[in-house]
Coordinates of C-alpha atoms in Angstrom, one line a residue:
Chain A
X113 CA 11.2 106.2 44.1
X114 CA 11.0 109.8 42.6
X115 CA 9.4 108.1 39.4
X116 CA 6.2 107.3 41.2
X117 CA 4.4 110.9 40.9
X118 CA 4.9 110.5 37.1
X119 CA 3.1 107.3 37.1
X120 CA 0.5 108.1 39.3
X121 CA -0.3 111.0 37.1
X122 CA -0.5 108.9 34.1
X123 CA -2.8 106.3 35.9
X124 CA -5.2 109.3 36.8
X125 CA -5.4 109.8 32.9
X126 CA -5.8 106.6 31.8
X127 CA -8.6 106.0 34.4
X128 CA -10.2 109.3 33.2
X129 CA -10.1 108.3 29.5
X130 CA -11.3 104.9 30.2
X131 CA -14.1 105.5 32.2
X132 CA -15.6 108.4 29.8
X133 CA -14.7 105.9 26.9
X134 CA -16.6 102.9 28.2
X135 CA -19.4 104.6 29.0
X136 CA -19.7 106.3 25.5
X137 CA -18.8 102.9 24.3
X138 CA -21.8 101.4 25.9
X139 CA -24.1 104.0 24.7
X140 CA -23.0 103.5 21.3
X141 CA -23.0 99.9 21.3
X142 CA -26.8 100.0 22.6
X143 CA -27.9 102.7 19.8
X144 CA -26.0 100.4 17.2
X145 CA -27.5 97.0 18.5
X146 CA -31.2 98.5 18.3
X147 CA -30.3 99.7 14.8
X148 CA -29.1 96.5 13.8
X149 CA -32.2 94.7 15.2
X150 CA -34.6 97.4 13.8
X151 CA -37.0 96.1 11.3
X152 CA -36.1 99.0 9.1
X153 CA -33.5 98.1 6.5
X154 CA -31.7 101.6 6.2
X155 CA -31.1 101.6 9.9
X156 CA -29.9 98.1 9.7
X157 CA -27.1 99.1 7.1
X158 CA -26.0 101.9 9.0
X159 CA -25.2 99.6 11.9
X160 CA -23.8 96.9 10.0
X161 CA -21.5 99.4 8.1
X162 CA -20.5 100.7 11.3
X163 CA -19.7 97.6 13.1
X164 CA -17.9 95.8 10.1
X165 CA -15.6 99.1 9.6
X166 CA -14.6 99.2 12.9
X167 CA -14.3 95.8 13.9
X168 CA -12.2 95.3 10.1
X169 CA -9.5 97.9 10.8
X170 CA -6.9 98.0 13.4
X171 CA -7.4 100.4 16.5
X172 CA -4.1 102.3 15.7
X173 CA -5.4 103.0 12.3
X174 CA -8.5 104.4 13.6
X175 CA -6.4 106.2 16.3
X176 CA -4.2 107.7 13.4
X177 CA -7.3 108.6 11.4
X178 CA -9.1 110.2 14.0
X179 CA -6.1 112.6 15.2
X180 CA -4.1 113.1 12.0
X181 CA -6.5 112.2 9.5
X182 CA -9.4 114.7 10.7
X183 CA -7.3 117.2 11.9
X184 CA -5.6 117.3 8.5
X185 CA -9.2 118.5 7.5
X186 CA -9.8 122.5 7.8
X187 CA -12.7 122.4 9.8
X188 CA -11.9 119.7 12.2
X189 CA -9.7 120.2 15.4
X190 CA -9.5 117.6 18.0
X191 CA -7.2 117.7 20.9
X192 CA -5.4 114.4 21.6
X193 CA -7.4 113.2 24.6
X194 CA -11.0 113.8 22.5
X195 CA -9.4 111.9 19.6
X196 CA -8.1 109.2 22.1
X197 CA -11.3 108.8 23.6
X198 CA -13.4 108.7 20.4
X199 CA -11.3 106.0 19.2
X200 CA -11.5 103.8 22.4
X201 CA -15.2 104.5 22.6
X202 CA -16.1 103.8 19.1
X203 CA -14.0 100.9 19.2
X204 CA -15.6 99.3 22.5
X205 CA -19.0 100.4 20.7
X206 CA -18.6 98.1 17.6
X207 CA -18.0 95.2 20.1
X208 CA -20.7 96.0 22.6
X209 CA -23.3 96.3 19.8
X210 CA -22.5 92.6 19.0
X211 CA -22.5 91.7 22.4
X212 CA -25.9 93.3 23.1
X213 CA -27.4 92.0 19.8
X214 CA -26.5 88.3 20.5
X215 CA -27.8 88.9 24.2
X216 CA -31.3 90.4 22.6
X217 CA -31.5 87.6 20.4
X218 CA -30.6 84.8 22.9
X219 CA -33.8 85.8 24.8
X220 CA -36.8 83.2 24.9
X221 CA -39.4 84.5 22.3
X222 CA -42.0 83.7 24.9
X223 CA -40.8 86.6 26.9
X224 CA -41.6 89.1 24.0
X225 CA -44.8 87.6 23.5
X226 CA -46.0 87.4 27.1
X227 CA -45.2 91.5 27.1
X228 CA -46.8 92.1 23.6
X229 CA -49.9 89.9 24.5
X230 CA -50.3 92.1 27.4
X231 CA -50.4 95.2 25.5
X232 CA -46.9 96.6 26.0
X233 CA -45.3 98.0 23.0
X234 CA -42.2 96.9 21.4
X235 CA -40.4 99.6 23.0
X236 CA -41.4 98.9 26.3
X237 CA -41.0 95.4 26.0
X238 CA -37.3 96.2 25.4
X239 CA -37.1 98.5 28.4
X240 CA -38.8 96.5 30.9
X241 CA -38.6 92.8 30.0
X242 CA -35.7 92.3 27.5
X243 CA -32.6 94.3 28.3
X244 CA -33.0 93.7 31.9
X245 CA -32.4 90.1 31.4
X246 CA -30.3 90.4 28.6
X247 CA -27.8 92.7 30.4
X248 CA -27.4 90.4 33.2
X249 CA -26.4 87.6 30.8
X250 CA -24.2 89.9 29.3
X251 CA -22.3 91.2 32.0
X252 CA -19.3 88.7 31.9
X253 CA -18.9 89.6 28.2
X254 CA -19.2 93.1 28.9
X255 CA -16.3 92.7 31.5
X256 CA -14.3 91.1 29.0
X257 CA -14.7 93.8 26.4
X258 CA -14.1 96.7 29.4
X259 CA -10.8 94.9 30.2
X260 CA -9.5 95.0 26.4
X261 CA -10.5 98.5 25.8
X262 CA -8.7 99.4 29.2
X263 CA -5.5 97.8 27.8
X264 CA -6.3 99.6 24.4
X265 CA -6.0 102.9 26.0
X266 CA -2.1 102.2 26.3
X267 CA -2.2 102.6 22.6
X268 CA -3.0 106.5 23.0
X269 CA 0.6 107.1 24.0
X270 CA 1.6 107.2 20.6
X271 CA 0.1 110.4 19.7
X272 CA 1.5 112.0 22.9
X273 CA -1.3 111.4 25.6
X274 CA 0.0 111.3 29.2
X275 CA -1.7 108.1 30.0
X276 CA 0.2 105.7 32.2
X277 CA 2.5 104.0 29.2
X278 CA 3.4 107.6 28.1
X279 CA 4.5 108.6 31.7
X280 CA 6.3 105.3 32.1
X281 CA 8.5 106.2 29.0
X282 CA 9.0 109.7 30.6
X283 CA 9.9 108.3 33.8
X284 CA 12.6 106.1 32.3
X285 CA 14.0 109.1 30.3
X286 CA 14.4 110.6 33.6
X287 CA 15.8 107.8 35.8
X288 CA 17.1 105.1 33.4
X289 CA 15.5 102.3 35.2
X290 CA 13.5 100.6 32.6
X291 CA 13.2 97.3 34.2
X292 CA 11.7 98.6 37.6
X293 CA 9.4 101.0 36.0
X294 CA 7.8 98.7 33.4
X295 CA 7.3 96.1 36.1
X296 CA 5.2 98.8 38.1
X297 CA 3.3 100.0 35.2
X298 CA 2.3 96.4 34.6
X299 CA 1.5 95.9 38.2
X300 CA -0.7 99.3 38.0
X301 CA -2.7 97.9 34.9
X302 CA -3.1 94.5 36.5
X303 CA -4.4 95.9 39.7
X304 CA -7.1 98.3 37.7
X305 CA -8.2 95.0 35.7
X306 CA -8.4 93.1 38.9
X307 CA -10.6 95.7 40.2
X308 CA -12.7 95.6 37.3
X309 CA -13.2 92.0 37.6
X310 CA -14.0 92.5 41.5
X311 CA -16.7 95.0 40.3
X312 CA -18.2 92.6 37.6
X313 CA -18.3 89.7 40.2
X314 CA -20.0 92.3 42.3
X315 CA -22.7 93.4 40.1
X316 CA -23.2 89.7 38.9
X317 CA -24.1 88.5 42.4
X318 CA -26.0 91.9 42.8
X319 CA -28.5 91.1 39.7
X320 CA -28.4 87.2 40.2
X321 CA -30.2 85.5 37.6
X322 CA -33.5 84.0 39.0
Chain B
X729 CA -73.7 89.3 21.4
X730 CA -70.7 88.2 19.5
X731 CA -67.4 88.8 21.2
X732 CA -64.9 87.1 18.7
X733 CA -66.0 86.8 15.2
X734 CA -63.5 85.1 12.6
X735 CA -64.2 85.3 9.0
X736 CA -62.3 83.2 6.3
X737 CA -59.1 83.1 8.4
X738 CA -56.1 82.0 6.5
X739 CA -52.6 81.4 7.6
X740 CA -49.8 80.7 5.7
X741 CA -46.1 79.9 6.4
X742 CA -44.4 80.4 3.0
X743 CA -46.1 77.8 0.6
X744 CA -47.4 75.9 3.6
X745 CA -50.9 76.5 4.6
X746 CA -51.4 76.1 8.2
X747 CA -55.1 77.4 8.5
X748 CA -57.4 77.2 5.4
X749 CA -60.4 79.3 5.6
X750 CA -61.8 79.2 9.3
X751 CA -65.1 80.8 10.0
X752 CA -66.6 81.1 13.7
X753 CA -68.5 83.0 15.9
X754 CA -67.8 83.1 19.6
X755 CA -70.4 84.6 21.9
X756 CA -69.9 86.8 24.9
X757 CA -69.3 84.5 28.0
X758 CA -69.2 81.5 26.0
X759 CA -66.4 78.7 26.6
X760 CA -65.0 77.1 23.6
X761 CA -62.4 74.5 23.9
X762 CA -60.2 73.8 20.6
X763 CA -58.9 70.3 20.5
X764 CA -57.1 68.5 17.7
X765 CA -53.9 66.5 17.1
X766 CA -50.5 68.4 17.1
X767 CA -49.7 70.2 13.9
X768 CA -53.3 70.6 13.3
X769 CA -53.2 74.3 13.5
X770 CA -55.2 74.9 16.7
X771 CA -52.4 77.0 18.5
X772 CA -51.6 79.0 15.2
X773 CA -55.8 79.7 15.3
X774 CA -55.6 81.0 19.0
X775 CA -52.2 83.1 18.2
X776 CA -54.3 84.7 15.2
X777 CA -56.9 86.0 17.7
X778 CA -54.5 88.4 19.1
X779 CA -52.2 88.7 16.3
X780 CA -49.3 87.2 17.8
X781 CA -49.3 85.6 14.3
X782 CA -49.8 87.8 11.6
X783 CA -53.1 86.8 9.6
X784 CA -52.5 86.0 5.7
X785 CA -56.3 86.4 4.9
X786 CA -59.4 87.2 6.6
X787 CA -60.7 88.8 9.3
X788 CA -60.9 88.6 12.9
X789 CA -63.2 91.0 14.8
X790 CA -63.1 91.3 18.7
X791 CA -65.8 93.0 20.3
X792 CA -66.7 95.0 17.4
X793 CA -62.8 96.2 16.3
X794 CA -61.4 94.5 13.4
X795 CA -57.8 93.6 14.5
X796 CA -56.7 93.1 11.2
X797 CA -57.5 96.4 9.9
X798 CA -54.7 98.8 9.1
X799 CA -55.5 101.6 11.4
X800 CA -56.2 98.9 14.1
X801 CA -54.2 99.8 17.4
X802 CA -53.0 96.3 18.2
X803 CA -51.4 97.2 21.7
X804 CA -54.8 98.8 22.5
X805 CA -56.8 95.8 21.3
X806 CA -54.0 93.4 22.9
X807 CA -54.8 94.9 26.5
X808 CA -58.5 93.6 26.2
X809 CA -57.4 90.2 25.1
X810 CA -55.6 88.0 27.8
X811 CA -53.3 85.3 26.7
X812 CA -52.0 82.4 28.9
X813 CA -49.0 80.3 27.4
X814 CA -47.8 76.8 27.8
X815 CA -44.4 77.8 29.1
X816 CA -46.2 80.4 31.5
X817 CA -43.7 82.9 30.3
X818 CA -43.4 84.5 33.4
X819 CA -40.8 87.5 33.8
X820 CA -37.9 85.7 35.5
X821 CA -36.3 89.1 36.8
X822 CA -39.7 90.4 38.6
X823 CA -41.6 89.3 41.6
X824 CA -45.0 87.7 41.2
X825 CA -46.5 91.0 42.3
X826 CA -44.5 92.8 39.6
X827 CA -45.3 90.6 37.0
X828 CA -48.7 91.5 37.6
X829 CA -48.9 95.2 38.1
X830 CA -46.3 95.9 35.2
X831 CA -48.8 96.0 32.4
X832 CA -51.6 97.9 33.9
X833 CA -49.2 100.5 35.2
X834 CA -47.1 100.8 32.0
X835 CA -50.2 100.6 29.7
X836 CA -52.9 101.9 31.2
X837 CA -51.0 104.5 33.7
X838 CA -52.6 102.8 36.9
X839 CA -51.2 104.0 40.0
X840 CA -49.1 101.7 41.8
X841 CA -51.2 101.3 45.0
X842 CA -54.2 100.6 42.9
X843 CA -52.7 98.0 40.8
X844 CA -51.2 96.3 43.6
X845 CA -54.5 96.3 45.7
X846 CA -55.9 94.5 42.4
X847 CA -53.1 92.0 41.8
X848 CA -53.4 90.9 45.6
X849 CA -57.2 90.4 45.0
X850 CA -56.3 88.2 42.0
X851 CA -53.5 86.6 43.8
X852 CA -56.2 85.7 46.4
X853 CA -58.5 84.3 43.9
X854 CA -55.8 81.9 42.4
X855 CA -54.7 81.0 46.0
X856 CA -51.4 82.4 46.1
X857 CA -51.6 85.6 47.9
X858 CA -48.7 84.2 50.0
X859 CA -46.5 84.1 47.0
X860 CA -46.5 87.9 46.1
X861 CA -42.9 88.7 46.7
X862 CA -41.3 85.2 45.4
X863 CA -39.8 85.3 42.0
X864 CA -41.1 82.8 39.5
X865 CA -38.2 80.5 39.9
X866 CA -39.1 79.8 43.4
X867 CA -42.9 78.5 42.3
X868 CA -43.9 75.1 40.9
X869 CA -45.3 74.9 37.2
X870 CA -48.8 74.9 38.8
X871 CA -48.1 78.1 40.6
X872 CA -46.4 79.6 37.7
X873 CA -49.5 79.0 35.7
X874 CA -52.2 80.3 38.2
X875 CA -49.9 83.7 38.4
X876 CA -49.7 83.8 34.7
X877 CA -53.5 83.8 34.8
X878 CA -53.8 86.5 37.5
X879 CA -51.1 88.6 35.3
X880 CA -53.5 88.3 32.3
X881 CA -56.7 88.9 34.2
X882 CA -54.7 92.1 36.0
X883 CA -55.7 93.8 32.5
X884 CA -59.4 93.1 33.0
X885 CA -59.6 91.7 29.7
X886 CA -62.6 91.1 27.8
X887 CA -61.3 87.5 26.3
X888 CA -59.0 85.0 27.7
X889 CA -56.9 83.0 25.2
X890 CA -55.3 79.8 26.8
X891 CA -53.0 77.9 24.7
X892 CA -52.5 74.5 26.1
X893 CA -52.1 75.8 29.7
X894 CA -51.8 72.5 31.5
X895 CA -49.5 70.7 28.9
X896 CA -46.1 71.6 30.4
X897 CA -47.5 70.7 34.1
X898 CA -47.0 67.7 36.1
X899 CA -50.1 65.8 36.5
X900 CA -50.8 66.6 40.0
X901 CA -50.4 70.3 39.2
X902 CA -53.1 70.1 36.8
X903 CA -56.0 70.2 39.0
X904 CA -55.4 73.3 40.5
X905 CA -55.0 75.2 37.1
X906 CA -58.2 73.8 35.7
X907 CA -60.3 74.8 39.0
X908 CA -59.3 78.5 38.6
X909 CA -60.2 78.1 34.7
X910 CA -63.2 76.5 35.7
X911 CA -64.3 79.4 38.3
X912 CA -63.0 82.3 35.7
X913 CA -65.6 80.3 33.4
X914 CA -68.4 80.3 35.7
X915 CA -67.9 84.1 36.3
X916 CA -68.8 84.7 32.8
X917 CA -65.5 85.1 31.2
X918 CA -65.6 84.6 27.5
X919 CA -62.8 81.9 27.0
X920 CA -60.9 80.0 24.1
X921 CA -58.9 77.2 25.2
X922 CA -56.9 75.1 23.0
X923 CA -56.5 71.8 25.5
X924 CA -55.7 68.2 25.3
X925 CA -57.7 67.9 28.7
X926 CA -60.8 66.4 27.2
X927 CA -62.2 66.3 31.0
X928 CA -62.2 69.7 31.3
X929 CA -63.4 70.4 27.7
X930 CA -66.4 68.2 28.4
X931 CA -67.3 69.6 31.9
X932 CA -66.6 73.2 31.3
X933 CA -67.1 74.4 27.7
X934 CA -70.2 75.3 25.8
X935 CA -68.8 74.3 22.5
X936 CA -66.0 72.2 21.3
X937 CA -64.1 72.7 18.0
X938 CA -62.3 70.2 16.5
X939 CA -59.8 71.5 14.2
X940 CA -57.9 69.1 11.5
X941 CA -55.5 69.8 9.0
X942 CA -56.1 73.5 9.0
X943 CA -59.9 73.6 8.9
X944 CA -63.0 73.0 11.8
X945 CA -63.5 69.6 11.0
X946 CA -66.2 69.4 13.5
X947 CA -68.0 71.6 16.2
X948 CA -70.8 70.8 18.7
X949 CA -71.7 71.1 22.2
X950 CA -69.3 68.7 24.2
X951 CA -71.9 66.2 25.2
X952 CA -72.6 65.4 21.6
X953 CA -69.0 65.9 20.0
X954 CA -67.5 63.3 22.4
X955 CA -70.1 60.8 22.8
X956 CA -71.5 61.1 19.1
X957 CA -68.9 62.1 16.6
X958 CA -70.0 62.5 13.2
X959 CA -66.9 62.9 11.3
X960 CA -64.7 60.2 10.9
X961 CA -61.5 62.1 11.5
X962 CA -63.1 63.4 14.9
X963 CA -64.0 59.7 15.8
X964 CA -60.4 58.5 14.7
X965 CA -58.7 61.5 16.9
X966 CA -61.1 60.7 19.8
X967 CA -60.6 56.9 19.8
X968 CA -57.0 58.0 20.1
X969 CA -57.3 60.4 23.3
X970 CA -60.2 59.4 25.3

């Protein structure tokens, strides 16, 4: 099938955007979760506004805002890929923030008390005691969000990013084989997501809860 | 020499006053047991001594340092005040050895080799040397509590606080933990022990405080307090637990 090289090209772009966006999203989520839990009111509010704004608007609107909206201002110029990555990353970040916050809050208070009673600072407690345990508990929910973000990348085709979905459309324009090509595109997404769940299962076993 | 000096300590949760004006001096090497009904404020009192509970009014001075002072470095002070919890609170994602060496390495910058050597000595002391590489989930309650004691001792504290250390244990595990505490007392550790183990209080402590409704209703050497309680409320409490 001569459409395959197109699709593989798109698959590469999808993976590239997803990997960068999910890493950025995780960092954004971690920072926002810590701000959200900070005793300083102003930081709380920054995180809360960010999370609510992102969760309360459709990702397609966010994408248009970052690409068309910001680019219409004189002093900003994002290329498509950058705008796409930012959109997916920020979206994932808002959801990650809530997952991480809930994970931290679900930890037994005794863990923090033991750490603090030994003289560890609150930052050391987070780093060595709370986060390692909370992350293990959050893994299944993280995976869930990662899968959603991966599927979200297919929306980026609407601003012309040459991802798997966009390449599928191009391949169809060239071959007129809509049924076969959408089927193959679907299978490719499915396999990617299947790989993601395998990775998650592996990590869960690797960091088994004691 | 006074190790712990509590002056007019008050603690309220909103309008509810848990501790009402508690003053007590505890000397170096003294072993003090705190007894009282649940809800009397005895655990809150203990937790005020390392500021796990913020104090509403009054002063707590440990080894000359006012821990409630604004400029007090509470992390530094807590390094000198070990605490053992009813629920052990071991770190489940770390091995027994890692549980013990974490704080000395992170707070004092002790080298890993030295921290490990010290930890192994402490594990030997509590009789759990062979469990160094186990995870807390693989230990019995009594073993967990002995590891928790070793973990607190690894910071080489001046004072040890015990918050009902045997209350969550199966009866057959209690003895081992009390034995370790007894040994510690004999070595001259300053200890404050909130407990329901009247036998331990009678045998090991130098003084017993009976806390009731947020005040020290009575205090005395254990022989006197247990056999000859003067306060009516002490009498009522002891008649229920002895």
